[in-house]
Amino acid sequence: MGDSPRFYDEMFAGPGKIRPAYKAFADWLHARPDDEIAQKRAEADWLFRRVGITFAVYGDKEGSERLIPFDVIPRIIPASEWEVVARGLKQRALALNLFLHDIYHEQHILKAGVVPAEQILTNQDYQLAMQGVTLPNKVYSHIAGIDLVRNNDGEYYVLEDNLRTPSGVSYMLENRKMMMRLFPELFSSHAVAPVEHYPDLLLDTLRAAAPAGVLDPTVVVLTPGRYNSAYFEHAFLAQQMGVELVEGQDLFVKDGFVQLRTTYGPRRVDVIYRRIDDAFLDPLAFRPDSALGVPGLLSVYREGRVAITNAVGTGVADDKSIYPYVPDMIRFYLTEEPVLNNVPTWQLRKPEECEHVLKNLHDLVVKEVHGSGGYGMLVGPAASKAEIEAYRARILASPADFIAQPTLALSTCPTFVEAGIAPRHIDLRPFVLSGRDIRLVPGGLTRVALKEGSLVVNSSQGGGTKDTWVLEDNSPEAAC
């Protein structure tokens, strides 16, 4: 990865040099006055709030519901570029699922010493109850959200794998709907690949996970409830797929099967798309104080009489301390080189790497291995001396709980902010669906750090979102 501090600009190859994929859009944008764009952005905010597209911020003193800021300037990816990205994402999802099957069965990769056995077998997300349990199609992570960043060398890198309950796809779909509503003329002049069929692909993926012999499976979405930060998404996806949105109290185990309470009596459930963590799924098997899960669910699951997506025990593969080994998984299981590279990562459980990180905290990003949502991070260049020293004490207390990475020069994309149009840093979360085969819609959720100079794109930390356009091969821009 390059050391230059200069950022890759998604729209401009240099001063006044517009990249081919953005040429038609740049001409359109140049002809629009700023007040028209501002008006459209205000209209988008009003529509999102009316529909209820919000998320909860835990511990927020201003209120539990917040609107995710939406930027009306899309992120555009040419078809040739997306083809490489999609190939790399499919390769990665396949290897991760093979890894999960292996560590709960023969453990070939551990015996070969490719991945240290102690890092897996003592991991808090490794579920002993899943040993020997074989799942349909050997798929554990049916829905993966894989975060990508583009560094200053112009290459895409995988920042992290979200394999448990990845969120954000509802915003991808609503962003596209909003852009088509606000700027229909843009979709006449650009051949933008569609994403609207994602709910159909998701439902097909979930149905493919059904127990053997079930021809017409009943699928439900299991939510922790309306106070969860991603509740809008849970309800949205259930509605889009035409399946029931349920809470734990709506389900019960009887006669060896999971049943759904309905006004017509109990109905057998075959596939549970869960949006709650392992620990809360079954109070008889995991946390006994959980009121979110279903007593007896794990025993039915282990018998193969209900499918849970994503599978129990999947979290061990998206632990940030396991992430550095994914390229080795690809080589081990597929005998291929990774199409997409990892970000260089130091594991603080290794004394020599920990020593290097402690000497360079002011230059690095340090993350908790079990963290998510941008919480618990240290961004060294943006931190005060006091913050760095406080974080140093946390590391010294438990080095194995942390990893570190270089401060990436995340690419920028023009973004409409209060002062007008200015570059802001972005990432990309495509959603990979693994069922009978591996599929994904072109694009994903582009997140943008709205604060000037900020590299933190998470919505919980003040980030916003953009529509992501993948241009189809028949687009004039894609052919340039």
GROMACS .gro file of C-alpha atoms in nm, residues 25 56 61 155 165 204 212 228 254 319 378 383 410 413 467 476:
model
   16
   25PHE     CA    1  -2.292   1.302  -1.433
   56ALA     CA    2  -3.121   0.426   1.707
   61LYS     CA    3  -2.882   1.203   2.496
  155GLU     CA    4  -0.684  -0.044  -0.521
  165THR     CA    5  -2.599  -0.994   1.139
  204ASP     CA    6  -3.435  -1.738  -0.240
  212ALA     CA    7  -3.396  -3.127   0.383
  228ASN     CA    8  -3.302  -0.213   1.828
  254LYS     CA    9  -4.330  -2.809   2.043
  319ASP     CA   10  -1.364  -1.160   1.472
  378LEU     CA   11  -0.851   0.479   1.845
  383ALA     CA   12  -0.653   1.159   1.898
  410LEU     CA   13  -0.960   0.647   0.217
  413CYS     CA   14  -1.610   1.144  -0.342
  467ASP     CA   15  -2.642   0.570  -0.367
  476PRO     CA   16  -2.121   0.476  -2.289
   0.00000   0.00000   0.00000
